[in-house]
């Protein structure tokens, strides 16, 4: 099992299904210093022999577009989330195609089931979990991400989901 705590939430996933990308060798040693960002992890969920690849980002909170910092901070936050997803997706495929020439040393980081799913045509979900967020607030952020990721959604057929800690626990994304 791969277990970690992020933004006050505990995560635990099967090792063969998961890539803890934020702590991977490629990210830690080669890319972090080049303004590359990543989601927390990437994991596979299987339902009736159908695999979904989840790119999971955890946040303790999200800015309120009507709050004191206004819509500007909210839009920056949305862009930060989009960049994390884009970079993470690109890193996965860079590893699969050995772009950095470190496939052998990095391949142990990426679970075998996840690697196999990425080599086919997986259903990809970008799941943002916000710890201190009311369920009703999730829709606004989800709509903003949906709009900001329009081209990525068109190219990759990606679904975007924003949930809070309570929902994440109910669907067993966190402990």
PDB file of C-alpha atoms in Angstrom:
ATOM      1  CA  UNK A   1       0.000   0.000   0.000  1.00  0.00           C
ATOM      2  CA  UNK A   2       1.027   3.563  -0.674  1.00  0.00           C
ATOM      3  CA  UNK A   3      -0.115   5.778   2.185  1.00  0.00           C
ATOM      4  CA  UNK A   4       0.396   9.486   2.710  1.00  0.00           C
ATOM      5  CA  UNK A   5      -1.182  12.533   4.278  1.00  0.00           C
ATOM      6  CA  UNK A   6      -1.821  15.649   2.244  1.00  0.00           C
ATOM      7  CA  UNK A   7      -3.780  18.787   3.162  1.00  0.00           C
ATOM      8  CA  UNK A   8      -4.907  17.137   6.396  1.00  0.00           C
ATOM      9  CA  UNK A   9      -6.378  14.076   4.655  1.00  0.00           C
ATOM     10  CA  UNK A  10      -5.099  10.487   4.713  1.00  0.00           C
ATOM     11  CA  UNK A  11      -4.730   8.599   1.441  1.00  0.00           C
ATOM     12  CA  UNK A  12      -4.074   4.877   0.973  1.00  0.00           C
ATOM     13  CA  UNK A  13      -3.995   3.047  -2.363  1.00  0.00           C
ATOM     14  CA  UNK A  14      -2.840  -0.280  -3.751  1.00  0.00           C
ATOM     15  CA  UNK A  15       0.768   0.037  -4.851  1.00  0.00           C
ATOM     16  CA  UNK A  16       0.274  -1.728  -8.207  1.00  0.00           C
ATOM     17  CA  UNK A  17      -2.563   0.726  -9.029  1.00  0.00           C
ATOM     18  CA  UNK A  18      -0.838   3.924  -8.013  1.00  0.00           C
ATOM     19  CA  UNK A  19       1.892   6.385  -8.905  1.00  0.00           C
ATOM     20  CA  UNK A  20       2.852   8.757  -6.096  1.00  0.00           C
ATOM     21  CA  UNK A  21       3.996  11.246  -8.703  1.00  0.00           C
ATOM     22  CA  UNK A  22       4.711  14.076  -6.286  1.00  0.00           C
ATOM     23  CA  UNK A  23       7.386  11.934  -4.599  1.00  0.00           C
ATOM     24  CA  UNK A  24       8.645  10.156  -7.726  1.00  0.00           C
ATOM     25  CA  UNK A  25      12.298  10.181  -8.693  1.00  0.00           C
ATOM     26  CA  UNK A  26      11.572  11.919 -11.986  1.00  0.00           C
ATOM     27  CA  UNK A  27       9.700  14.745 -10.301  1.00  0.00           C
ATOM     28  CA  UNK A  28      11.910  15.127  -7.239  1.00  0.00           C
ATOM     29  CA  UNK A  29      15.289  15.033  -9.001  1.00  0.00           C
ATOM     30  CA  UNK A  30      14.682  16.216 -12.564  1.00  0.00           C
ATOM     31  CA  UNK A  31      11.552  18.329 -12.923  1.00  0.00           C
ATOM     32  CA  UNK A  32      10.588  20.104  -9.695  1.00  0.00           C
ATOM     33  CA  UNK A  33      13.408  22.640 -10.118  1.00  0.00           C
ATOM     34  CA  UNK A  34      12.187  23.476 -13.635  1.00  0.00           C
ATOM     35  CA  UNK A  35       8.822  24.948 -12.565  1.00  0.00           C
ATOM     36  CA  UNK A  36       6.998  21.679 -13.195  1.00  0.00           C
ATOM     37  CA  UNK A  37       4.176  20.950 -10.771  1.00  0.00           C
ATOM     38  CA  UNK A  38       2.199  17.795 -10.113  1.00  0.00           C
ATOM     39  CA  UNK A  39      -0.922  16.389  -8.546  1.00  0.00           C
ATOM     40  CA  UNK A  40      -0.513  14.289  -5.410  1.00  0.00           C
ATOM     41  CA  UNK A  41      -0.939  10.914  -7.060  1.00  0.00           C
ATOM     42  CA  UNK A  42      -2.457   8.974  -9.912  1.00  0.00           C
ATOM     43  CA  UNK A  43      -4.399   5.815  -9.206  1.00  0.00           C
ATOM     44  CA  UNK A  44      -6.637   3.303 -10.954  1.00  0.00           C
ATOM     45  CA  UNK A  45     -10.173   2.466  -9.940  1.00  0.00           C
ATOM     46  CA  UNK A  46     -11.752  -0.626 -11.468  1.00  0.00           C
ATOM     47  CA  UNK A  47     -15.466  -1.142 -11.758  1.00  0.00           C
ATOM     48  CA  UNK A  48     -16.852  -4.144 -13.655  1.00  0.00           C
ATOM     49  CA  UNK A  49     -13.528  -4.726 -15.444  1.00  0.00           C
ATOM     50  CA  UNK A  50     -13.445  -1.110 -16.619  1.00  0.00           C
ATOM     51  CA  UNK A  51     -10.495   0.980 -15.505  1.00  0.00           C
ATOM     52  CA  UNK A  52     -10.593   4.668 -14.666  1.00  0.00           C
ATOM     53  CA  UNK A  53      -7.368   6.580 -14.099  1.00  0.00           C
ATOM     54  CA  UNK A  54      -7.753   9.227 -11.403  1.00  0.00           C
ATOM     55  CA  UNK A  55      -5.385  12.175 -11.149  1.00  0.00           C
ATOM     56  CA  UNK A  56      -5.874  13.263  -7.541  1.00  0.00           C
ATOM     57  CA  UNK A  57      -5.119  16.716  -6.168  1.00  0.00           C
ATOM     58  CA  UNK A  58      -5.743  17.569  -2.513  1.00  0.00           C
ATOM     59  CA  UNK A  59      -6.208  21.042  -1.082  1.00  0.00           C
ATOM     60  CA  UNK A  60      -6.956  22.185   2.465  1.00  0.00           C
ATOM     61  CA  UNK A  61      -9.197  24.975   1.166  1.00  0.00           C
ATOM     62  CA  UNK A  62     -10.110  26.962  -1.928  1.00  0.00           C
ATOM     63  CA  UNK A  63     -10.525  30.708  -2.360  1.00  0.00           C
ATOM     64  CA  UNK A  64     -14.003  32.168  -2.455  1.00  0.00           C
ATOM     65  CA  UNK A  65     -14.532  34.139  -5.675  1.00  0.00           C
ATOM     66  CA  UNK A  66     -16.755  36.519  -3.674  1.00  0.00           C
ATOM     67  CA  UNK A  67     -14.283  36.764  -0.780  1.00  0.00           C
ATOM     68  CA  UNK A  68     -11.832  39.518   0.152  1.00  0.00           C
ATOM     69  CA  UNK A  69      -9.251  38.472  -2.455  1.00  0.00           C
ATOM     70  CA  UNK A  70     -11.965  38.340  -5.089  1.00  0.00           C
ATOM     71  CA  UNK A  71     -12.257  36.644  -8.414  1.00  0.00           C
ATOM     72  CA  UNK A  72      -8.580  37.252  -9.228  1.00  0.00           C
ATOM     73  CA  UNK A  73      -7.294  34.841  -6.575  1.00  0.00           C
ATOM     74  CA  UNK A  74      -9.965  32.290  -7.537  1.00  0.00           C
ATOM     75  CA  UNK A  75      -8.859  32.407 -11.190  1.00  0.00           C
ATOM     76  CA  UNK A  76      -5.191  32.005 -10.144  1.00  0.00           C
ATOM     77  CA  UNK A  77      -6.180  28.980  -8.062  1.00  0.00           C
ATOM     78  CA  UNK A  78      -8.035  27.430 -11.014  1.00  0.00           C
ATOM     79  CA  UNK A  79      -5.006  27.993 -13.267  1.00  0.00           C
ATOM     80  CA  UNK A  80      -2.679  26.410 -10.669  1.00  0.00           C
ATOM     81  CA  UNK A  81      -4.920  23.325 -10.603  1.00  0.00           C
ATOM     82  CA  UNK A  82      -4.979  23.164 -14.410  1.00  0.00           C
ATOM     83  CA  UNK A  83      -1.186  23.370 -14.640  1.00  0.00           C
ATOM     84  CA  UNK A  84      -0.771  20.579 -12.067  1.00  0.00           C
ATOM     85  CA  UNK A  85      -3.033  18.332 -14.112  1.00  0.00           C
ATOM     86  CA  UNK A  86      -1.425  19.141 -17.479  1.00  0.00           C
ATOM     87  CA  UNK A  87       2.082  18.606 -16.124  1.00  0.00           C
ATOM     88  CA  UNK A  88       1.118  15.346 -14.405  1.00  0.00           C
ATOM     89  CA  UNK A  89      -0.490  13.910 -17.528  1.00  0.00           C
ATOM     90  CA  UNK A  90       2.560  14.876 -19.569  1.00  0.00           C
ATOM     91  CA  UNK A  91       4.920  13.313 -16.992  1.00  0.00           C
ATOM     92  CA  UNK A  92       3.030  10.003 -17.110  1.00  0.00           C
ATOM     93  CA  UNK A  93       3.382   9.728 -20.843  1.00  0.00           C
ATOM     94  CA  UNK A  94       6.999  10.950 -20.739  1.00  0.00           C
ATOM     95  CA  UNK A  95       7.747   8.042 -18.392  1.00  0.00           C
ATOM     96  CA  UNK A  96       5.876   5.540 -20.562  1.00  0.00           C
ATOM     97  CA  UNK A  97       7.897   6.645 -23.598  1.00  0.00           C
ATOM     98  CA  UNK A  98      11.202   6.946 -21.709  1.00  0.00           C
ATOM     99  CA  UNK A  99      11.653  10.579 -22.733  1.00  0.00           C
ATOM    100  CA  UNK A 100      14.117  11.237 -19.892  1.00  0.00           C
ATOM    101  CA  UNK A 101      16.043   7.990 -20.292  1.00  0.00           C
ATOM    102  CA  UNK A 102      15.294   6.902 -16.727  1.00  0.00           C
ATOM    103  CA  UNK A 103      12.531   4.397 -17.430  1.00  0.00           C
ATOM    104  CA  UNK A 104      14.237   1.609 -15.519  1.00  0.00           C
ATOM    105  CA  UNK A 105      14.752   3.661 -12.371  1.00  0.00           C
ATOM    106  CA  UNK A 106      11.323   5.322 -12.504  1.00  0.00           C
ATOM    107  CA  UNK A 107       9.270   2.325 -13.581  1.00  0.00           C
ATOM    108  CA  UNK A 108       9.189   0.967 -10.038  1.00  0.00           C
ATOM    109  CA  UNK A 109       7.432   4.183  -8.972  1.00  0.00           C
ATOM    110  CA  UNK A 110       4.503   3.645 -11.315  1.00  0.00           C
ATOM    111  CA  UNK A 111       2.242   0.721 -10.401  1.00  0.00           C
ATOM    112  CA  UNK A 112       1.990  -2.076 -12.957  1.00  0.00           C
ATOM    113  CA  UNK A 113      -1.801  -1.860 -13.276  1.00  0.00           C
ATOM    114  CA  UNK A 114      -1.621   1.906 -13.753  1.00  0.00           C
ATOM    115  CA  UNK A 115       1.138   1.551 -16.346  1.00  0.00           C
ATOM    116  CA  UNK A 116      -0.937  -1.009 -18.240  1.00  0.00           C
ATOM    117  CA  UNK A 117      -4.029   1.246 -18.176  1.00  0.00           C
ATOM    118  CA  UNK A 118      -2.092   4.264 -19.449  1.00  0.00           C
ATOM    119  CA  UNK A 119      -0.767   2.204 -22.354  1.00  0.00           C
ATOM    120  CA  UNK A 120      -4.339   1.648 -23.554  1.00  0.00           C
ATOM    121  CA  UNK A 121      -7.179   4.181 -23.804  1.00  0.00           C
ATOM    122  CA  UNK A 122      -8.187   4.824 -20.207  1.00  0.00           C
ATOM    123  CA  UNK A 123     -11.048   6.943 -18.955  1.00  0.00           C
ATOM    124  CA  UNK A 124      -9.248   9.810 -17.195  1.00  0.00           C
ATOM    125  CA  UNK A 125     -10.714  11.734 -14.273  1.00  0.00           C
ATOM    126  CA  UNK A 126      -9.171  14.767 -12.638  1.00  0.00           C
ATOM    127  CA  UNK A 127     -10.375  14.656  -9.031  1.00  0.00           C
ATOM    128  CA  UNK A 128      -9.797  17.671  -6.801  1.00  0.00           C
ATOM    129  CA  UNK A 129     -10.511  17.044  -3.116  1.00  0.00           C
ATOM    130  CA  UNK A 130     -10.876  20.111  -0.929  1.00  0.00           C
ATOM    131  CA  UNK A 131     -10.853  19.431   2.782  1.00  0.00           C
ATOM    132  CA  UNK A 132     -12.646  22.481   4.141  1.00  0.00           C
ATOM    133  CA  UNK A 133     -15.292  22.971   1.514  1.00  0.00           C
ATOM    134  CA  UNK A 134     -19.063  22.847   1.650  1.00  0.00           C
ATOM    135  CA  UNK A 135     -20.569  20.438  -0.903  1.00  0.00           C
ATOM    136  CA  UNK A 136     -22.512  23.290  -2.506  1.00  0.00           C
ATOM    137  CA  UNK A 137     -19.262  25.212  -3.139  1.00  0.00           C
ATOM    138  CA  UNK A 138     -17.789  22.382  -5.213  1.00  0.00           C
ATOM    139  CA  UNK A 139     -19.958  23.139  -8.254  1.00  0.00           C
ATOM    140  CA  UNK A 140     -18.519  26.612  -8.880  1.00  0.00           C
ATOM    141  CA  UNK A 141     -14.939  25.364  -8.804  1.00  0.00           C
ATOM    142  CA  UNK A 142     -15.832  22.318 -10.905  1.00  0.00           C
ATOM    143  CA  UNK A 143     -17.468  24.544 -13.535  1.00  0.00           C
ATOM    144  CA  UNK A 144     -14.436  26.853 -13.598  1.00  0.00           C
ATOM    145  CA  UNK A 145     -12.054  23.887 -14.038  1.00  0.00           C
ATOM    146  CA  UNK A 146     -14.337  22.362 -16.644  1.00  0.00           C
ATOM    147  CA  UNK A 147     -14.185  25.579 -18.660  1.00  0.00           C
ATOM    148  CA  UNK A 148     -10.441  26.122 -18.157  1.00  0.00           C
ATOM    149  CA  UNK A 149      -9.674  22.550 -19.254  1.00  0.00           C
ATOM    150  CA  UNK A 150     -11.916  22.599 -22.343  1.00  0.00           C
ATOM    151  CA  UNK A 151      -9.124  21.774 -24.793  1.00  0.00           C
ATOM    152  CA  UNK A 152      -7.712  19.012 -22.563  1.00  0.00           C
ATOM    153  CA  UNK A 153     -11.179  17.546 -22.094  1.00  0.00           C
ATOM    154  CA  UNK A 154     -11.691  17.549 -25.857  1.00  0.00           C
ATOM    155  CA  UNK A 155      -8.339  15.927 -26.627  1.00  0.00           C
ATOM    156  CA  UNK A 156      -8.290  13.348 -23.813  1.00  0.00           C
ATOM    157  CA  UNK A 157     -12.033  12.905 -23.052  1.00  0.00           C
ATOM    158  CA  UNK A 158     -11.310  13.855 -19.439  1.00  0.00           C
ATOM    159  CA  UNK A 159     -13.885  14.246 -16.707  1.00  0.00           C
ATOM    160  CA  UNK A 160     -13.337  16.841 -13.984  1.00  0.00           C
ATOM    161  CA  UNK A 161     -14.715  16.271 -10.481  1.00  0.00           C
ATOM    162  CA  UNK A 162     -14.445  18.523  -7.421  1.00  0.00           C
ATOM    163  CA  UNK A 163     -15.471  17.026  -4.085  1.00  0.00           C
ATOM    164  CA  UNK A 164     -14.994  17.762  -0.418  1.00  0.00           C
ATOM    165  CA  UNK A 165     -13.469  15.608   2.305  1.00  0.00           C
ATOM    166  CA  UNK A 166     -16.804  14.091   3.327  1.00  0.00           C
ATOM    167  CA  UNK A 167     -17.659  12.910  -0.194  1.00  0.00           C
ATOM    168  CA  UNK A 168     -14.093  11.696  -0.757  1.00  0.00           C
ATOM    169  CA  UNK A 169     -14.356   9.560   2.350  1.00  0.00           C
ATOM    170  CA  UNK A 170     -17.768   8.201   1.267  1.00  0.00           C
ATOM    171  CA  UNK A 171     -16.380   7.102  -2.132  1.00  0.00           C
ATOM    172  CA  UNK A 172     -13.236   5.760  -0.412  1.00  0.00           C
ATOM    173  CA  UNK A 173     -10.715   8.123  -1.960  1.00  0.00           C
ATOM    174  CA  UNK A 174      -9.466   9.020   1.515  1.00  0.00           C
ATOM    175  CA  UNK A 175      -9.500   7.249   4.867  1.00  0.00           C
TER     176      UNK A 175
END
